[in-house]
């Protein structure tokens, strides 16, 4: 009886010891696994796409992302509507003027400038000129050489030199002078159209500007005036005086004669 009682009393003791050992082993195992860095599913895949229900989207959903999407958001919905409307009615002057009165005039400052810049980027230069005329009539408008410069350069690249010169005259009436980049584009535009006299007029304006001229417009003129040696010699003389350390290239005499 004493032996049976003793064996019964040992069962809870051994059970508690076994339970304690199992608990210690479990804690040790869990701590060792927790120290390891978990690996994400589909290791090595860094493609875009949100995680849905534990799975990564492995396809492109067609939505723009990154700087492209942020750039599109810079233009408001109303400004985009105005751009589309202007392009729609650009061949109908009556409808175009009506659209300008009803929609363009009601735009806020930032939207109006955004429409102007976007039309210049799309090379809708004649529409950009009409929007710029609206900008000049606003109460907040102040003479800005950069607005003129971008518009004149866009007109020169599209070979609309008459409109470019009209904007040039308006800019000079506001006592504004463009930078070397604008002079270069206008001079290149006149030389491309075969008007060296007009290119020389812009050159004279550049020489009289308050800012000193840069080298690039001279290079454009020296190349474009090869068939006109008298005009080229004048430009070459000024170039050598302003840039004595530079060299003006003269082509062989058998190609264009003596320069």
PDB file of C-alpha atoms in Angstrom:
ATOM      1  CA  UNK A   1       0.000   0.000   0.000  1.00  0.00           C
ATOM      2  CA  UNK A   2       2.856   2.376   0.885  1.00  0.00           C
ATOM      3  CA  UNK A   3       4.576   1.597  -2.448  1.00  0.00           C
ATOM      4  CA  UNK A   4       1.363   2.223  -4.417  1.00  0.00           C
ATOM      5  CA  UNK A   5       0.805   5.523  -2.598  1.00  0.00           C
ATOM      6  CA  UNK A   6       4.374   6.628  -3.301  1.00  0.00           C
ATOM      7  CA  UNK A   7       4.087   5.776  -7.038  1.00  0.00           C
ATOM      8  CA  UNK A   8       0.840   7.740  -7.258  1.00  0.00           C
ATOM      9  CA  UNK A   9       2.488  10.773  -5.600  1.00  0.00           C
ATOM     10  CA  UNK A  10       5.393  10.723  -8.124  1.00  0.00           C
ATOM     11  CA  UNK A  11       3.105  11.030 -11.213  1.00  0.00           C
ATOM     12  CA  UNK A  12       2.302  14.769 -10.774  1.00  0.00           C
ATOM     13  CA  UNK A  13       5.972  15.523 -10.025  1.00  0.00           C
ATOM     14  CA  UNK A  14       7.236  13.835 -13.220  1.00  0.00           C
ATOM     15  CA  UNK A  15       4.407  15.387 -15.218  1.00  0.00           C
ATOM     16  CA  UNK A  16       5.399  18.878 -14.061  1.00  0.00           C
ATOM     17  CA  UNK A  17       9.065  18.219 -14.917  1.00  0.00           C
ATOM     18  CA  UNK A  18       8.203  16.994 -18.452  1.00  0.00           C
ATOM     19  CA  UNK A  19       5.877  19.948 -19.028  1.00  0.00           C
ATOM     20  CA  UNK A  20       8.574  22.401 -17.909  1.00  0.00           C
ATOM     21  CA  UNK A  21      11.166  20.803 -20.255  1.00  0.00           C
ATOM     22  CA  UNK A  22       8.783  20.966 -23.251  1.00  0.00           C
ATOM     23  CA  UNK A  23       7.961  24.609 -22.488  1.00  0.00           C
ATOM     24  CA  UNK A  24      11.680  25.506 -22.296  1.00  0.00           C
ATOM     25  CA  UNK A  25      12.369  23.768 -25.640  1.00  0.00           C
ATOM     26  CA  UNK A  26       9.449  25.591 -27.266  1.00  0.00           C
ATOM     27  CA  UNK A  27      10.626  28.997 -26.042  1.00  0.00           C
ATOM     28  CA  UNK A  28      14.175  28.292 -27.218  1.00  0.00           C
ATOM     29  CA  UNK A  29      12.981  27.233 -30.665  1.00  0.00           C
ATOM     30  CA  UNK A  30      10.706  30.238 -31.065  1.00  0.00           C
ATOM     31  CA  UNK A  31      13.442  32.673 -30.007  1.00  0.00           C
ATOM     32  CA  UNK A  32      15.908  31.154 -32.497  1.00  0.00           C
ATOM     33  CA  UNK A  33      13.386  31.494 -35.327  1.00  0.00           C
ATOM     34  CA  UNK A  34      12.475  35.047 -34.322  1.00  0.00           C
ATOM     35  CA  UNK A  35      16.136  36.091 -34.630  1.00  0.00           C
ATOM     36  CA  UNK A  36      16.159  35.031 -38.268  1.00  0.00           C
ATOM     37  CA  UNK A  37      15.226  37.726 -40.835  1.00  0.00           C
ATOM     38  CA  UNK A  38      11.947  36.697 -42.477  1.00  0.00           C
ATOM     39  CA  UNK A  39      12.071  36.345 -46.235  1.00  0.00           C
ATOM     40  CA  UNK A  40       9.288  38.022 -48.183  1.00  0.00           C
ATOM     41  CA  UNK A  41       7.204  35.947 -50.554  1.00  0.00           C
ATOM     42  CA  UNK A  42       8.522  35.746 -54.119  1.00  0.00           C
ATOM     43  CA  UNK A  43      12.047  36.651 -53.014  1.00  0.00           C
ATOM     44  CA  UNK A  44      14.000  38.337 -55.770  1.00  0.00           C
ATOM     45  CA  UNK A  45      10.917  39.937 -57.328  1.00  0.00           C
ATOM     46  CA  UNK A  46      10.921  43.689 -56.935  1.00  0.00           C
ATOM     47  CA  UNK A  47       8.267  44.613 -59.456  1.00  0.00           C
ATOM     48  CA  UNK A  48       5.496  47.078 -58.739  1.00  0.00           C
ATOM     49  CA  UNK A  49       2.077  46.218 -57.492  1.00  0.00           C
ATOM     50  CA  UNK A  50       0.325  46.122 -54.128  1.00  0.00           C
ATOM     51  CA  UNK A  51      -0.008  43.001 -52.003  1.00  0.00           C
ATOM     52  CA  UNK A  52      -3.546  41.656 -52.095  1.00  0.00           C
ATOM     53  CA  UNK A  53      -4.486  38.800 -49.727  1.00  0.00           C
ATOM     54  CA  UNK A  54      -0.861  37.689 -49.392  1.00  0.00           C
ATOM     55  CA  UNK A  55      -0.140  37.655 -53.145  1.00  0.00           C
ATOM     56  CA  UNK A  56       1.866  40.128 -55.219  1.00  0.00           C
ATOM     57  CA  UNK A  57       0.387  41.430 -58.472  1.00  0.00           C
ATOM     58  CA  UNK A  58       2.754  40.157 -61.165  1.00  0.00           C
ATOM     59  CA  UNK A  59       1.289  42.173 -64.051  1.00  0.00           C
ATOM     60  CA  UNK A  60       1.141  45.837 -65.106  1.00  0.00           C
ATOM     61  CA  UNK A  61      -2.307  47.275 -64.522  1.00  0.00           C
ATOM     62  CA  UNK A  62      -1.890  50.040 -67.106  1.00  0.00           C
ATOM     63  CA  UNK A  63      -2.051  52.933 -64.673  1.00  0.00           C
ATOM     64  CA  UNK A  64       0.725  55.578 -64.945  1.00  0.00           C
ATOM     65  CA  UNK A  65       2.919  55.870 -61.908  1.00  0.00           C
ATOM     66  CA  UNK A  66       5.852  57.955 -60.776  1.00  0.00           C
ATOM     67  CA  UNK A  67       6.871  61.365 -62.181  1.00  0.00           C
ATOM     68  CA  UNK A  68       4.704  60.976 -65.291  1.00  0.00           C
ATOM     69  CA  UNK A  69       1.509  60.792 -63.270  1.00  0.00           C
ATOM     70  CA  UNK A  70       2.591  63.622 -60.970  1.00  0.00           C
ATOM     71  CA  UNK A  71       3.453  65.770 -64.000  1.00  0.00           C
ATOM     72  CA  UNK A  72       0.011  65.282 -65.519  1.00  0.00           C
ATOM     73  CA  UNK A  73      -1.600  66.402 -62.284  1.00  0.00           C
ATOM     74  CA  UNK A  74       0.118  69.794 -62.536  1.00  0.00           C
ATOM     75  CA  UNK A  75      -2.444  70.830 -65.174  1.00  0.00           C
ATOM     76  CA  UNK A  76      -5.940  71.198 -63.764  1.00  0.00           C
ATOM     77  CA  UNK A  77      -9.029  69.692 -65.317  1.00  0.00           C
ATOM     78  CA  UNK A  78     -10.381  73.076 -66.367  1.00  0.00           C
ATOM     79  CA  UNK A  79      -7.064  73.958 -68.039  1.00  0.00           C
ATOM     80  CA  UNK A  80      -7.082  70.655 -69.935  1.00  0.00           C
ATOM     81  CA  UNK A  81     -10.655  71.336 -71.045  1.00  0.00           C
ATOM     82  CA  UNK A  82      -9.613  74.774 -72.342  1.00  0.00           C
ATOM     83  CA  UNK A  83      -6.664  73.331 -74.267  1.00  0.00           C
ATOM     84  CA  UNK A  84      -8.871  70.767 -75.984  1.00  0.00           C
ATOM     85  CA  UNK A  85     -11.483  73.423 -76.776  1.00  0.00           C
ATOM     86  CA  UNK A  86      -8.942  75.814 -78.279  1.00  0.00           C
ATOM     87  CA  UNK A  87      -7.531  73.084 -80.503  1.00  0.00           C
ATOM     88  CA  UNK A  88     -11.038  72.071 -81.528  1.00  0.00           C
ATOM     89  CA  UNK A  89     -12.061  75.566 -82.682  1.00  0.00           C
ATOM     90  CA  UNK A  90      -8.718  76.808 -84.010  1.00  0.00           C
ATOM     91  CA  UNK A  91      -9.948  76.676 -87.634  1.00  0.00           C
ATOM     92  CA  UNK A  92     -13.129  78.635 -86.867  1.00  0.00           C
ATOM     93  CA  UNK A  93     -12.267  82.169 -85.770  1.00  0.00           C
ATOM     94  CA  UNK A  94     -15.804  83.058 -84.665  1.00  0.00           C
ATOM     95  CA  UNK A  95     -16.218  79.993 -82.447  1.00  0.00           C
ATOM     96  CA  UNK A  96     -12.667  80.409 -81.185  1.00  0.00           C
ATOM     97  CA  UNK A  97     -13.268  83.981 -80.012  1.00  0.00           C
ATOM     98  CA  UNK A  98     -16.502  82.955 -78.344  1.00  0.00           C
ATOM     99  CA  UNK A  99     -14.742  80.092 -76.558  1.00  0.00           C
ATOM    100  CA  UNK A 100     -12.016  82.465 -75.365  1.00  0.00           C
ATOM    101  CA  UNK A 101     -14.592  84.859 -73.904  1.00  0.00           C
ATOM    102  CA  UNK A 102     -16.602  82.144 -72.173  1.00  0.00           C
ATOM    103  CA  UNK A 103     -13.826  79.851 -70.911  1.00  0.00           C
ATOM    104  CA  UNK A 104     -10.302  81.261 -71.251  1.00  0.00           C
ATOM    105  CA  UNK A 105     -11.069  84.589 -69.549  1.00  0.00           C
ATOM    106  CA  UNK A 106     -12.406  82.840 -66.467  1.00  0.00           C
ATOM    107  CA  UNK A 107      -9.231  80.854 -65.799  1.00  0.00           C
ATOM    108  CA  UNK A 108      -7.134  81.605 -62.745  1.00  0.00           C
ATOM    109  CA  UNK A 109      -3.555  82.811 -63.067  1.00  0.00           C
ATOM    110  CA  UNK A 110      -1.815  79.439 -62.685  1.00  0.00           C
ATOM    111  CA  UNK A 111      -4.222  77.672 -65.033  1.00  0.00           C
ATOM    112  CA  UNK A 112      -3.853  80.390 -67.658  1.00  0.00           C
ATOM    113  CA  UNK A 113      -0.068  80.188 -67.580  1.00  0.00           C
ATOM    114  CA  UNK A 114      -0.259  76.374 -67.681  1.00  0.00           C
ATOM    115  CA  UNK A 115      -2.431  76.554 -70.819  1.00  0.00           C
ATOM    116  CA  UNK A 116       0.079  78.911 -72.455  1.00  0.00           C
ATOM    117  CA  UNK A 117       3.060  76.673 -71.670  1.00  0.00           C
ATOM    118  CA  UNK A 118       1.287  73.507 -72.799  1.00  0.00           C
ATOM    119  CA  UNK A 119       0.242  75.046 -76.136  1.00  0.00           C
ATOM    120  CA  UNK A 120       3.851  76.090 -76.729  1.00  0.00           C
ATOM    121  CA  UNK A 121       5.004  72.551 -75.941  1.00  0.00           C
ATOM    122  CA  UNK A 122       2.492  71.087 -78.416  1.00  0.00           C
ATOM    123  CA  UNK A 123       3.663  73.626 -81.051  1.00  0.00           C
ATOM    124  CA  UNK A 124       0.201  75.213 -81.218  1.00  0.00           C
ATOM    125  CA  UNK A 125       1.956  78.544 -81.433  1.00  0.00           C
ATOM    126  CA  UNK A 126      -0.866  80.639 -82.949  1.00  0.00           C
ATOM    127  CA  UNK A 127      -3.182  79.505 -80.167  1.00  0.00           C
ATOM    128  CA  UNK A 128      -0.430  80.287 -77.661  1.00  0.00           C
ATOM    129  CA  UNK A 129      -0.246  83.836 -79.044  1.00  0.00           C
ATOM    130  CA  UNK A 130      -3.991  84.308 -78.482  1.00  0.00           C
ATOM    131  CA  UNK A 131      -3.693  83.037 -74.913  1.00  0.00           C
ATOM    132  CA  UNK A 132      -0.724  85.342 -74.338  1.00  0.00           C
ATOM    133  CA  UNK A 133      -2.815  88.307 -75.454  1.00  0.00           C
ATOM    134  CA  UNK A 134      -5.336  87.315 -72.786  1.00  0.00           C
ATOM    135  CA  UNK A 135      -2.526  87.106 -70.221  1.00  0.00           C
ATOM    136  CA  UNK A 136      -1.344  90.641 -71.060  1.00  0.00           C
ATOM    137  CA  UNK A 137      -4.813  92.034 -70.334  1.00  0.00           C
ATOM    138  CA  UNK A 138      -4.979  90.605 -66.813  1.00  0.00           C
ATOM    139  CA  UNK A 139      -4.652  92.866 -63.791  1.00  0.00           C
ATOM    140  CA  UNK A 140      -1.895  90.722 -62.298  1.00  0.00           C
ATOM    141  CA  UNK A 141       0.256  90.799 -65.458  1.00  0.00           C
ATOM    142  CA  UNK A 142       3.712  92.351 -65.253  1.00  0.00           C
ATOM    143  CA  UNK A 143       6.188  92.492 -68.187  1.00  0.00           C
ATOM    144  CA  UNK A 144       8.056  89.197 -68.111  1.00  0.00           C
ATOM    145  CA  UNK A 145      10.905  88.519 -70.512  1.00  0.00           C
ATOM    146  CA  UNK A 146      10.636  84.757 -70.044  1.00  0.00           C
ATOM    147  CA  UNK A 147       7.037  84.639 -71.304  1.00  0.00           C
ATOM    148  CA  UNK A 148       8.084  86.558 -74.402  1.00  0.00           C
ATOM    149  CA  UNK A 149      11.241  84.525 -74.847  1.00  0.00           C
ATOM    150  CA  UNK A 150       9.545  81.116 -74.794  1.00  0.00           C
ATOM    151  CA  UNK A 151       6.832  82.257 -77.178  1.00  0.00           C
ATOM    152  CA  UNK A 152       9.247  83.886 -79.643  1.00  0.00           C
ATOM    153  CA  UNK A 153      11.470  80.793 -79.671  1.00  0.00           C
ATOM    154  CA  UNK A 154       8.454  78.545 -80.280  1.00  0.00           C
ATOM    155  CA  UNK A 155       7.337  80.747 -83.198  1.00  0.00           C
ATOM    156  CA  UNK A 156      10.849  80.779 -84.674  1.00  0.00           C
ATOM    157  CA  UNK A 157      11.119  76.992 -84.526  1.00  0.00           C
ATOM    158  CA  UNK A 158       7.775  76.695 -86.334  1.00  0.00           C
ATOM    159  CA  UNK A 159       8.981  79.182 -89.003  1.00  0.00           C
ATOM    160  CA  UNK A 160       6.342  81.767 -88.166  1.00  0.00           C
ATOM    161  CA  UNK A 161       8.808  84.637 -88.328  1.00  0.00           C
ATOM    162  CA  UNK A 162       6.258  87.405 -88.996  1.00  0.00           C
ATOM    163  CA  UNK A 163       4.401  86.574 -85.797  1.00  0.00           C
ATOM    164  CA  UNK A 164       7.721  86.171 -83.971  1.00  0.00           C
ATOM    165  CA  UNK A 165       8.786  89.678 -85.003  1.00  0.00           C
ATOM    166  CA  UNK A 166       5.452  91.122 -83.908  1.00  0.00           C
ATOM    167  CA  UNK A 167       6.004  89.619 -80.470  1.00  0.00           C
ATOM    168  CA  UNK A 168       9.604  90.873 -80.599  1.00  0.00           C
ATOM    169  CA  UNK A 169       8.422  94.446 -81.167  1.00  0.00           C
ATOM    170  CA  UNK A 170       5.918  94.199 -78.312  1.00  0.00           C
ATOM    171  CA  UNK A 171       8.687  92.931 -76.049  1.00  0.00           C
ATOM    172  CA  UNK A 172      10.983  95.832 -76.973  1.00  0.00           C
ATOM    173  CA  UNK A 173       8.163  98.313 -76.325  1.00  0.00           C
ATOM    174  CA  UNK A 174       8.087  96.995 -72.755  1.00  0.00           C
ATOM    175  CA  UNK A 175      11.869  97.618 -72.471  1.00  0.00           C
ATOM    176  CA  UNK A 176      12.693  93.928 -72.301  1.00  0.00           C
ATOM    177  CA  UNK A 177      15.749  92.235 -73.835  1.00  0.00           C
ATOM    178  CA  UNK A 178      15.890  88.472 -74.479  1.00  0.00           C
ATOM    179  CA  UNK A 179      18.846  86.300 -73.614  1.00  0.00           C
ATOM    180  CA  UNK A 180      21.401  84.722 -75.956  1.00  0.00           C
ATOM    181  CA  UNK A 181      19.254  81.650 -76.541  1.00  0.00           C
ATOM    182  CA  UNK A 182      16.378  83.714 -77.934  1.00  0.00           C
ATOM    183  CA  UNK A 183      18.735  85.718 -80.173  1.00  0.00           C
ATOM    184  CA  UNK A 184      20.192  82.471 -81.484  1.00  0.00           C
ATOM    185  CA  UNK A 185      16.817  80.931 -82.374  1.00  0.00           C
ATOM    186  CA  UNK A 186      15.545  84.065 -84.131  1.00  0.00           C
ATOM    187  CA  UNK A 187      18.780  84.539 -86.100  1.00  0.00           C
ATOM    188  CA  UNK A 188      18.712  80.866 -87.083  1.00  0.00           C
ATOM    189  CA  UNK A 189      15.078  81.196 -88.139  1.00  0.00           C
ATOM    190  CA  UNK A 190      15.782  84.147 -90.459  1.00  0.00           C
ATOM    191  CA  UNK A 191      18.820  82.455 -91.967  1.00  0.00           C
ATOM    192  CA  UNK A 192      16.760  79.310 -92.539  1.00  0.00           C
ATOM    193  CA  UNK A 193      14.139  81.365 -94.369  1.00  0.00           C
ATOM    194  CA  UNK A 194      16.761  83.068 -96.526  1.00  0.00           C
ATOM    195  CA  UNK A 195      16.496  86.521 -94.901  1.00  0.00           C
ATOM    196  CA  UNK A 196      20.053  87.543 -93.961  1.00  0.00           C
ATOM    197  CA  UNK A 197      19.070  91.229 -93.707  1.00  0.00           C
ATOM    198  CA  UNK A 198      16.516  90.447 -90.985  1.00  0.00           C
ATOM    199  CA  UNK A 199      19.093  88.268 -89.236  1.00  0.00           C
ATOM    200  CA  UNK A 200      21.506  91.215 -89.236  1.00  0.00           C
ATOM    201  CA  UNK A 201      18.823  93.458 -87.729  1.00  0.00           C
ATOM    202  CA  UNK A 202      18.486  91.036 -84.830  1.00  0.00           C
ATOM    203  CA  UNK A 203      22.263  90.928 -84.605  1.00  0.00           C
ATOM    204  CA  UNK A 204      22.432  94.718 -84.268  1.00  0.00           C
ATOM    205  CA  UNK A 205      19.811  94.564 -81.534  1.00  0.00           C
ATOM    206  CA  UNK A 206      21.900  91.926 -79.742  1.00  0.00           C
ATOM    207  CA  UNK A 207      25.035  94.104 -79.887  1.00  0.00           C
ATOM    208  CA  UNK A 208      23.136  97.029 -78.308  1.00  0.00           C
ATOM    209  CA  UNK A 209      21.582  94.897 -75.552  1.00  0.00           C
ATOM    210  CA  UNK A 210      22.701  95.639 -71.966  1.00  0.00           C
ATOM    211  CA  UNK A 211      23.954  92.083 -71.456  1.00  0.00           C
ATOM    212  CA  UNK A 212      27.184  91.139 -73.310  1.00  0.00           C
ATOM    213  CA  UNK A 213      26.598  88.774 -76.255  1.00  0.00           C
ATOM    214  CA  UNK A 214      27.657  85.159 -76.158  1.00  0.00           C
ATOM    215  CA  UNK A 215      29.598  83.107 -78.655  1.00  0.00           C
ATOM    216  CA  UNK A 216      26.848  80.885 -80.085  1.00  0.00           C
ATOM    217  CA  UNK A 217      24.887  83.550 -82.053  1.00  0.00           C
ATOM    218  CA  UNK A 218      28.138  84.616 -83.718  1.00  0.00           C
ATOM    219  CA  UNK A 219      28.858  81.037 -84.735  1.00  0.00           C
ATOM    220  CA  UNK A 220      25.380  80.716 -86.255  1.00  0.00           C
ATOM    221  CA  UNK A 221      25.824  83.941 -88.222  1.00  0.00           C
ATOM    222  CA  UNK A 222      29.342  83.110 -89.407  1.00  0.00           C
ATOM    223  CA  UNK A 223      28.058  79.841 -90.805  1.00  0.00           C
ATOM    224  CA  UNK A 224      24.814  81.181 -92.267  1.00  0.00           C
ATOM    225  CA  UNK A 225      26.439  84.224 -93.923  1.00  0.00           C
ATOM    226  CA  UNK A 226      28.981  82.269 -95.957  1.00  0.00           C
ATOM    227  CA  UNK A 227      27.209  83.192 -99.221  1.00  0.00           C
ATOM    228  CA  UNK A 228      27.292  86.876 -98.121  1.00  0.00           C
ATOM    229  CA  UNK A 229      30.976  87.740 -97.532  1.00  0.00           C
ATOM    230  CA  UNK A 230      30.454  91.455 -96.818  1.00  0.00           C
ATOM    231  CA  UNK A 231      28.010  90.815 -93.989  1.00  0.00           C
ATOM    232  CA  UNK A 232      30.121  87.929 -92.738  1.00  0.00           C
ATOM    233  CA  UNK A 233      33.273  90.050 -92.565  1.00  0.00           C
ATOM    234  CA  UNK A 234      31.483  92.568 -90.351  1.00  0.00           C
ATOM    235  CA  UNK A 235      30.309  89.858 -87.979  1.00  0.00           C
ATOM    236  CA  UNK A 236      33.745  88.230 -88.013  1.00  0.00           C
ATOM    237  CA  UNK A 237      35.431  91.524 -87.072  1.00  0.00           C
ATOM    238  CA  UNK A 238      33.085  92.009 -84.104  1.00  0.00           C
ATOM    239  CA  UNK A 239      33.585  88.390 -83.085  1.00  0.00           C
ATOM    240  CA  UNK A 240      37.378  88.725 -83.024  1.00  0.00           C
ATOM    241  CA  UNK A 241      37.137  91.907 -80.938  1.00  0.00           C
ATOM    242  CA  UNK A 242      34.768  90.400 -78.378  1.00  0.00           C
ATOM    243  CA  UNK A 243      36.395  86.950 -78.262  1.00  0.00           C
ATOM    244  CA  UNK A 244      40.099  87.439 -79.065  1.00  0.00           C
ATOM    245  CA  UNK A 245      40.990  83.967 -77.757  1.00  0.00           C
ATOM    246  CA  UNK A 246      38.503  82.267 -80.113  1.00  0.00           C
ATOM    247  CA  UNK A 247      39.064  81.332 -83.735  1.00  0.00           C
ATOM    248  CA  UNK A 248      36.581  81.934 -86.559  1.00  0.00           C
ATOM    249  CA  UNK A 249      36.686  79.162 -89.121  1.00  0.00           C
ATOM    250  CA  UNK A 250      37.013  80.212 -92.771  1.00  0.00           C
ATOM    251  CA  UNK A 251      36.121  77.593 -95.411  1.00  0.00           C
ATOM    252  CA  UNK A 252      38.329  76.993 -98.441  1.00  0.00           C
ATOM    253  CA  UNK A 253      38.146  79.724-101.077  1.00  0.00           C
ATOM    254  CA  UNK A 254      37.145  77.275-103.815  1.00  0.00           C
ATOM    255  CA  UNK A 255      33.844  76.576-102.012  1.00  0.00           C
ATOM    256  CA  UNK A 256      32.467  80.025-101.203  1.00  0.00           C
ATOM    257  CA  UNK A 257      35.111  82.340-102.591  1.00  0.00           C
ATOM    258  CA  UNK A 258      37.320  84.612-100.503  1.00  0.00           C
ATOM    259  CA  UNK A 259      35.669  85.568 -97.210  1.00  0.00           C
TER     260      UNK A 259
END
